[in-house]
CSV table of C-alpha atoms in Angstrom, one decimal:
chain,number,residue,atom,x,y,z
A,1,UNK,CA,-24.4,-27.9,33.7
A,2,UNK,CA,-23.0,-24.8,35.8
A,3,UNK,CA,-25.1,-21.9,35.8
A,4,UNK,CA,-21.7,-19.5,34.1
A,5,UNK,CA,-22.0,-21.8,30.9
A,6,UNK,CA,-25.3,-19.7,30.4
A,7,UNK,CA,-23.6,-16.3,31.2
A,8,UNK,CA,-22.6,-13.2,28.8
A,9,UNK,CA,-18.6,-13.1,29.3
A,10,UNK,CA,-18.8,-9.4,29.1
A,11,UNK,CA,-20.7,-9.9,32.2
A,12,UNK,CA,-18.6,-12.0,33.6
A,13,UNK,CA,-15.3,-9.4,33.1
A,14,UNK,CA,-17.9,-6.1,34.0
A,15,UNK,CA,-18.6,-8.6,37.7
A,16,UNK,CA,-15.1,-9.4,38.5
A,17,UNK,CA,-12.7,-8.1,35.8
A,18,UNK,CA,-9.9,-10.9,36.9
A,19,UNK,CA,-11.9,-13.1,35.1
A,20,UNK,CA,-10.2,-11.0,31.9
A,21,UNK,CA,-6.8,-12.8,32.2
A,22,UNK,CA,-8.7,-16.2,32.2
A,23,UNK,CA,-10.4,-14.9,29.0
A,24,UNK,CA,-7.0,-14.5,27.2
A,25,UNK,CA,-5.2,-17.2,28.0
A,26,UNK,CA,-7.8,-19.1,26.0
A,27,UNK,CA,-8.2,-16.4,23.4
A,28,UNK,CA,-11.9,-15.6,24.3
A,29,UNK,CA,-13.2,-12.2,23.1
A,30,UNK,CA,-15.3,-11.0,26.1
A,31,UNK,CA,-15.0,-7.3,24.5
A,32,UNK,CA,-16.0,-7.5,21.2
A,33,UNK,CA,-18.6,-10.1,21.1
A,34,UNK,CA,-19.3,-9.7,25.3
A,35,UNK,CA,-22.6,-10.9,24.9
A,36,UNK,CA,-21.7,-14.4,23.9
A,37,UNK,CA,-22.6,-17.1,26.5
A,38,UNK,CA,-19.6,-18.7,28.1
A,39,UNK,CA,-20.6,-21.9,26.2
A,40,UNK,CA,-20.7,-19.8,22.7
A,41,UNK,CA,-17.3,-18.2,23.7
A,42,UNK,CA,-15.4,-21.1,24.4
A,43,UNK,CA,-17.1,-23.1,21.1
A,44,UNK,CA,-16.0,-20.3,19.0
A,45,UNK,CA,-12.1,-20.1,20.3
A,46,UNK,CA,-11.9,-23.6,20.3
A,47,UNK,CA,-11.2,-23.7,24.3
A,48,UNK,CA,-12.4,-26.9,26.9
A,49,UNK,CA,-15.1,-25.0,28.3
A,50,UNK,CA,-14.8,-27.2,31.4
A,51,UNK,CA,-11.2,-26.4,31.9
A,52,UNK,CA,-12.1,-22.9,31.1
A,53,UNK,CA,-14.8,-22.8,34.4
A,54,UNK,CA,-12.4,-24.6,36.4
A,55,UNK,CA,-9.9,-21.6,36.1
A,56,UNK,CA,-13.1,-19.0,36.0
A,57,UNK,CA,-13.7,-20.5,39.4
A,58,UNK,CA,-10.1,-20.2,40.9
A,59,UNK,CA,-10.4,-16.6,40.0
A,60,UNK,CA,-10.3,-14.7,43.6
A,61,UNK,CA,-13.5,-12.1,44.2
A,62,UNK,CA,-13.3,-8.5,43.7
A,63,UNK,CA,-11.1,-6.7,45.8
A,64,UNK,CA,-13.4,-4.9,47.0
A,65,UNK,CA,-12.4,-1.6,46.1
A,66,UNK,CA,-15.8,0.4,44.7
A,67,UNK,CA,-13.5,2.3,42.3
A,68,UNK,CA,-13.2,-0.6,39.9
A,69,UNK,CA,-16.9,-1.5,40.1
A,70,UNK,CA,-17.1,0.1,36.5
A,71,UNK,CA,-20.7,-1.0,35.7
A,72,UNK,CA,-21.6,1.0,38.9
A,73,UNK,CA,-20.1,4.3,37.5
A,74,UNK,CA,-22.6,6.7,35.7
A,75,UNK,CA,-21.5,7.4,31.6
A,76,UNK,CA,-20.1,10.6,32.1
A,77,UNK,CA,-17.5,9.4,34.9
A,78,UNK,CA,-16.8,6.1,32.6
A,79,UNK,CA,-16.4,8.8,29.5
A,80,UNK,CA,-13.7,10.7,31.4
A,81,UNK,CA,-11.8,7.5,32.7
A,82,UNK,CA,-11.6,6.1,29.1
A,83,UNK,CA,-10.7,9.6,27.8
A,84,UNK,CA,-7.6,9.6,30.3
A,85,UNK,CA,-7.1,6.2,30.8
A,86,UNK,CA,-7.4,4.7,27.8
A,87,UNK,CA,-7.4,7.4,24.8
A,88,UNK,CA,-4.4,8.7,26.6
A,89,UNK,CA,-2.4,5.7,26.7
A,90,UNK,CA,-2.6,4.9,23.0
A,91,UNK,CA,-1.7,8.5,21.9
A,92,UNK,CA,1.6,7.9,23.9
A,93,UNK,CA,2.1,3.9,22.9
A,94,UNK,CA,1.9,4.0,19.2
A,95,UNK,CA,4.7,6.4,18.0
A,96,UNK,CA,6.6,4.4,21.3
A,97,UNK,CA,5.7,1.4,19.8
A,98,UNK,CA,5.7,2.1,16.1
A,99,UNK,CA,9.6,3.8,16.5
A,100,UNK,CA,10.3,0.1,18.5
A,101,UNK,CA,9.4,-2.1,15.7
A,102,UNK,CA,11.2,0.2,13.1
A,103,UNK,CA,14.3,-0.5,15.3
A,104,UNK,CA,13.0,-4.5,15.6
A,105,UNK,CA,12.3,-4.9,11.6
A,106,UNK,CA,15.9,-3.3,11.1
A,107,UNK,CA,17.7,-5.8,13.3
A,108,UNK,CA,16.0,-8.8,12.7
A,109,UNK,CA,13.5,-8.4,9.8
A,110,UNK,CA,16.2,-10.8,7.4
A,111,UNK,CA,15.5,-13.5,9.7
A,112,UNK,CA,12.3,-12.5,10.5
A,113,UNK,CA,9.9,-11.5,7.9
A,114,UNK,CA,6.7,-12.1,9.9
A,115,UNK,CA,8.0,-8.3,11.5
A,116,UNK,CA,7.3,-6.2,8.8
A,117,UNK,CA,3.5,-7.7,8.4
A,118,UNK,CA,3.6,-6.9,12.4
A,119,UNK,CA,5.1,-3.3,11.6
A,120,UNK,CA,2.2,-3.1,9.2
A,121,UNK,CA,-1.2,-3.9,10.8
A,122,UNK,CA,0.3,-2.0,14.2
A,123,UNK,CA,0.5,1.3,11.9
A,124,UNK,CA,-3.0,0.5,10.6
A,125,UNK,CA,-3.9,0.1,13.9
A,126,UNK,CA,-2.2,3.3,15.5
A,127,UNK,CA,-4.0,5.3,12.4
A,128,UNK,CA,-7.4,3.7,12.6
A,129,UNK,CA,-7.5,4.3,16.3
A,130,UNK,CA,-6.5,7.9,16.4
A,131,UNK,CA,-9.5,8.5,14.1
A,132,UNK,CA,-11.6,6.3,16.2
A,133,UNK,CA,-11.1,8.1,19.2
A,134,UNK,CA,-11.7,11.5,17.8
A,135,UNK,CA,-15.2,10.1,16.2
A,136,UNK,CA,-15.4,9.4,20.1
A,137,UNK,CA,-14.1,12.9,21.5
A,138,UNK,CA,-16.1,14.7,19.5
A,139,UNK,CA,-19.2,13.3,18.8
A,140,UNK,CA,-20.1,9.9,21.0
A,141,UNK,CA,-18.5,11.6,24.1
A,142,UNK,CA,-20.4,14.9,23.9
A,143,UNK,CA,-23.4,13.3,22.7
A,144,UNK,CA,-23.4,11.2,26.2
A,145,UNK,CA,-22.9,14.1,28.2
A,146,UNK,CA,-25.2,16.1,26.6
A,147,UNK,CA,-28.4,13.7,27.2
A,148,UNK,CA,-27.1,13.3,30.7
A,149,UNK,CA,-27.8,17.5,30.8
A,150,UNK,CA,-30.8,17.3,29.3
A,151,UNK,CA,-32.3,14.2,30.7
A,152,UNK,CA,-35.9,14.5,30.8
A,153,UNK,CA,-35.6,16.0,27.5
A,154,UNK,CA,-36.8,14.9,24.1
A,155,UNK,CA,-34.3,12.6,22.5
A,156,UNK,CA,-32.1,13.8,20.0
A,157,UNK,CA,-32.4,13.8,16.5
A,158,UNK,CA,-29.9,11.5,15.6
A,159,UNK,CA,-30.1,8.4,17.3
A,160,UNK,CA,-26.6,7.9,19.3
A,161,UNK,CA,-27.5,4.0,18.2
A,162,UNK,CA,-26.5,4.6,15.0
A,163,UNK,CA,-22.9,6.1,15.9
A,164,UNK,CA,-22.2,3.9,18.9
A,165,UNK,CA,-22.6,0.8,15.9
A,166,UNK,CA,-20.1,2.4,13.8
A,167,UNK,CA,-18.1,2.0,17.0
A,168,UNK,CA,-18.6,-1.2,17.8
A,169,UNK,CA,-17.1,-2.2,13.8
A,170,UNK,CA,-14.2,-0.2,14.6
A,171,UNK,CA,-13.8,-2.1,17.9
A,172,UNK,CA,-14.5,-5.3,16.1
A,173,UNK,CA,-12.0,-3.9,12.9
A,174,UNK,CA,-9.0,-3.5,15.6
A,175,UNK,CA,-9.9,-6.6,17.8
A,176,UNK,CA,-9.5,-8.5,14.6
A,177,UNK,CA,-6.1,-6.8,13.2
A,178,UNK,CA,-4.9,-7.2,17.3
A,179,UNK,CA,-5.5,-11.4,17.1
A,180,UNK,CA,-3.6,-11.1,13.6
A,181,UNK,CA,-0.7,-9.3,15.3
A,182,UNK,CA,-0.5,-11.7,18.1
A,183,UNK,CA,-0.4,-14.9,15.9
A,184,UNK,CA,2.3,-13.3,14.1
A,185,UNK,CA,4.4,-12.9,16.8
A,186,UNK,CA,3.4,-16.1,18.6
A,187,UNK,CA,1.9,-14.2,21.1
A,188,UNK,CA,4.0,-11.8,21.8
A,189,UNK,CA,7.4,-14.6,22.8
A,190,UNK,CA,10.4,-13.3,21.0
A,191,UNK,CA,12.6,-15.6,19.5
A,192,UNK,CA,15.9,-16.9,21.3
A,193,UNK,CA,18.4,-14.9,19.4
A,194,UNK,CA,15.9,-11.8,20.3
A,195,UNK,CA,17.9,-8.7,21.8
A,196,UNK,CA,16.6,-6.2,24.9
A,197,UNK,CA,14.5,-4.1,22.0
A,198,UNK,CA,13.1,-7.1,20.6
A,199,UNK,CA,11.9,-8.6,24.2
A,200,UNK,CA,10.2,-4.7,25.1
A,201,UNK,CA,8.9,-4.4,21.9
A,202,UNK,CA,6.5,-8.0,22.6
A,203,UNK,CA,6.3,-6.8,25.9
A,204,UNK,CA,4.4,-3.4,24.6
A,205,UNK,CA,2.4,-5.4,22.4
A,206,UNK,CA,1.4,-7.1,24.7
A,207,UNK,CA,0.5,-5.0,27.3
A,208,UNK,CA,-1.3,-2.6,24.6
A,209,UNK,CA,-3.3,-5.4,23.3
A,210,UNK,CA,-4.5,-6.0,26.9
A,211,UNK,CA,-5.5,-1.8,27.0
A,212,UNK,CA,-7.3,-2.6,23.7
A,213,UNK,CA,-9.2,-5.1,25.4
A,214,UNK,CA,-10.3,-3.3,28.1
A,215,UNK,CA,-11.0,-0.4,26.3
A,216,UNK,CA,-13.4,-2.1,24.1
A,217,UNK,CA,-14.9,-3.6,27.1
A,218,UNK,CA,-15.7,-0.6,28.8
A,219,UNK,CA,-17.4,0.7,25.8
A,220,UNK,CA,-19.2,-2.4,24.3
A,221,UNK,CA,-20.5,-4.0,27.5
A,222,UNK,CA,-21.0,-0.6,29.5
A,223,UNK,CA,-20.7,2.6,28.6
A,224,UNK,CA,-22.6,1.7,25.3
A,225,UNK,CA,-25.6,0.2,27.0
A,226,UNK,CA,-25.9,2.7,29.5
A,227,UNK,CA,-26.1,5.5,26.7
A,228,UNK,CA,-28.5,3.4,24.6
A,229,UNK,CA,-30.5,3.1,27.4
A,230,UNK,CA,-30.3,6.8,28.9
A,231,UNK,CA,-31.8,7.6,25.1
A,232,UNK,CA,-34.4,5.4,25.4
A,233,UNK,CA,-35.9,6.8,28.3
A,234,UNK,CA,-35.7,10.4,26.8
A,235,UNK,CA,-37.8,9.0,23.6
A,236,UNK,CA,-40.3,7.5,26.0
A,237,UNK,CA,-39.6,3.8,25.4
């Protein structure tokens, strides 16, 4: 048995994040539930876990570049590059994207009633996220800086645990609306009477389902754990 069967896939995405397009191409959640053995993870999206290595294996090394070696980067510089990277991006995509799948649903929502369902979990989405990520801005964010300030200090009063597990429910919420929306639209492939608005809506979709990912990645599997850890320390543990 290869010694990867045994490892977290959140790991595996954190040491080599190419690994991520091999994850979902077989639908396995390494961002969400990142501490799932790649044995679990494949059992549980119903993917040949040897095939699955096979194509782990092909995946070229890191390039090498020290700027994407995220689980190197203390939480404050992974708080500003998910603030500007990734909070940014959605506050631009979802009136983009939301305005796209009005046009979509108009054109083709006779013919294609699976689009307003789509239409409807993306505006769920765009609203739960913006709340999300002011929850983040403005308390988790802070919070993490602030213990990095004071570090040596007594921890705070509040245990950041308790809000960084609302956070991961959200994550797990929008992970879980993001599979629906890409069964709906059979992964994102637009049908073949589709026109140019239809094709970049699925494209978007796609593409902000893969930001999703990431996001939650960053969060669950690293910035999360360094923070919970960070507190420890100031409590003594």
């Amino acid at each position: 048995m290869h010694r990867l069967f045994d490892q977290p896939v959140g790991d595996m995405v954190t040491g080599n994040p190419a690994i991520a397009a091999v994850f979902r191409k077989f639908a396995i959640d390494f961002y969400c539930r990142g501490r799932s053995s790649l044995r679990e993870a494949c059992a549980a999206a119903s993917a040949d876990p040897e095939t699955v290595l096979s194509e782990i294996l092909a995946v070229p090394g890191n390039d090498g570049d020290p700027g994407h070696n995220f689980a190197g980067w203390p939480p404050d510089q992974l708080v500003d590059h998910i603030y500007s990277k990734h909070h940014k991006y959605v506050e631009s995509k979802v009136p983009e994207i939301t305005g796209l799948l009005n046009q979509v649903c108009q054109a083709h929502g006779e013919d294609h009633p699976e689009l307003y369902a789509i239409r409807t979990l993306f505006t769920e989405t765009g609203g739960a996220l913006v709340v999300h990520m002011k929850k983040e801005e403005f308390m988790i964010f802070p919070k993490i800086k602030g213990m990095l300030k004071h570090a040596g200090s007594a921890a705070p009063a509040r245990p950041i645990r308790t809000l960084i597990e609302t956070m991961m429910q959200d994550h797990a919420d929008e992970g879980e609306r993001f599979r629906e929306i890409a069964r709906l639209s059979n992964h994102y492939a637009p049908p073949e009477n589709a026109g140019p608005v239809y094709h970049l809506a699925c494209r978007l979709l796609s593409e902000f389902e893969q930001d999703l990912h990431q996001h939650i990645h960053l969060e669950n599997n690293i910035l999360f754990p360094k923070a919970i850890a960070l507190e420890e320390t100031m409590a003594g543990r």
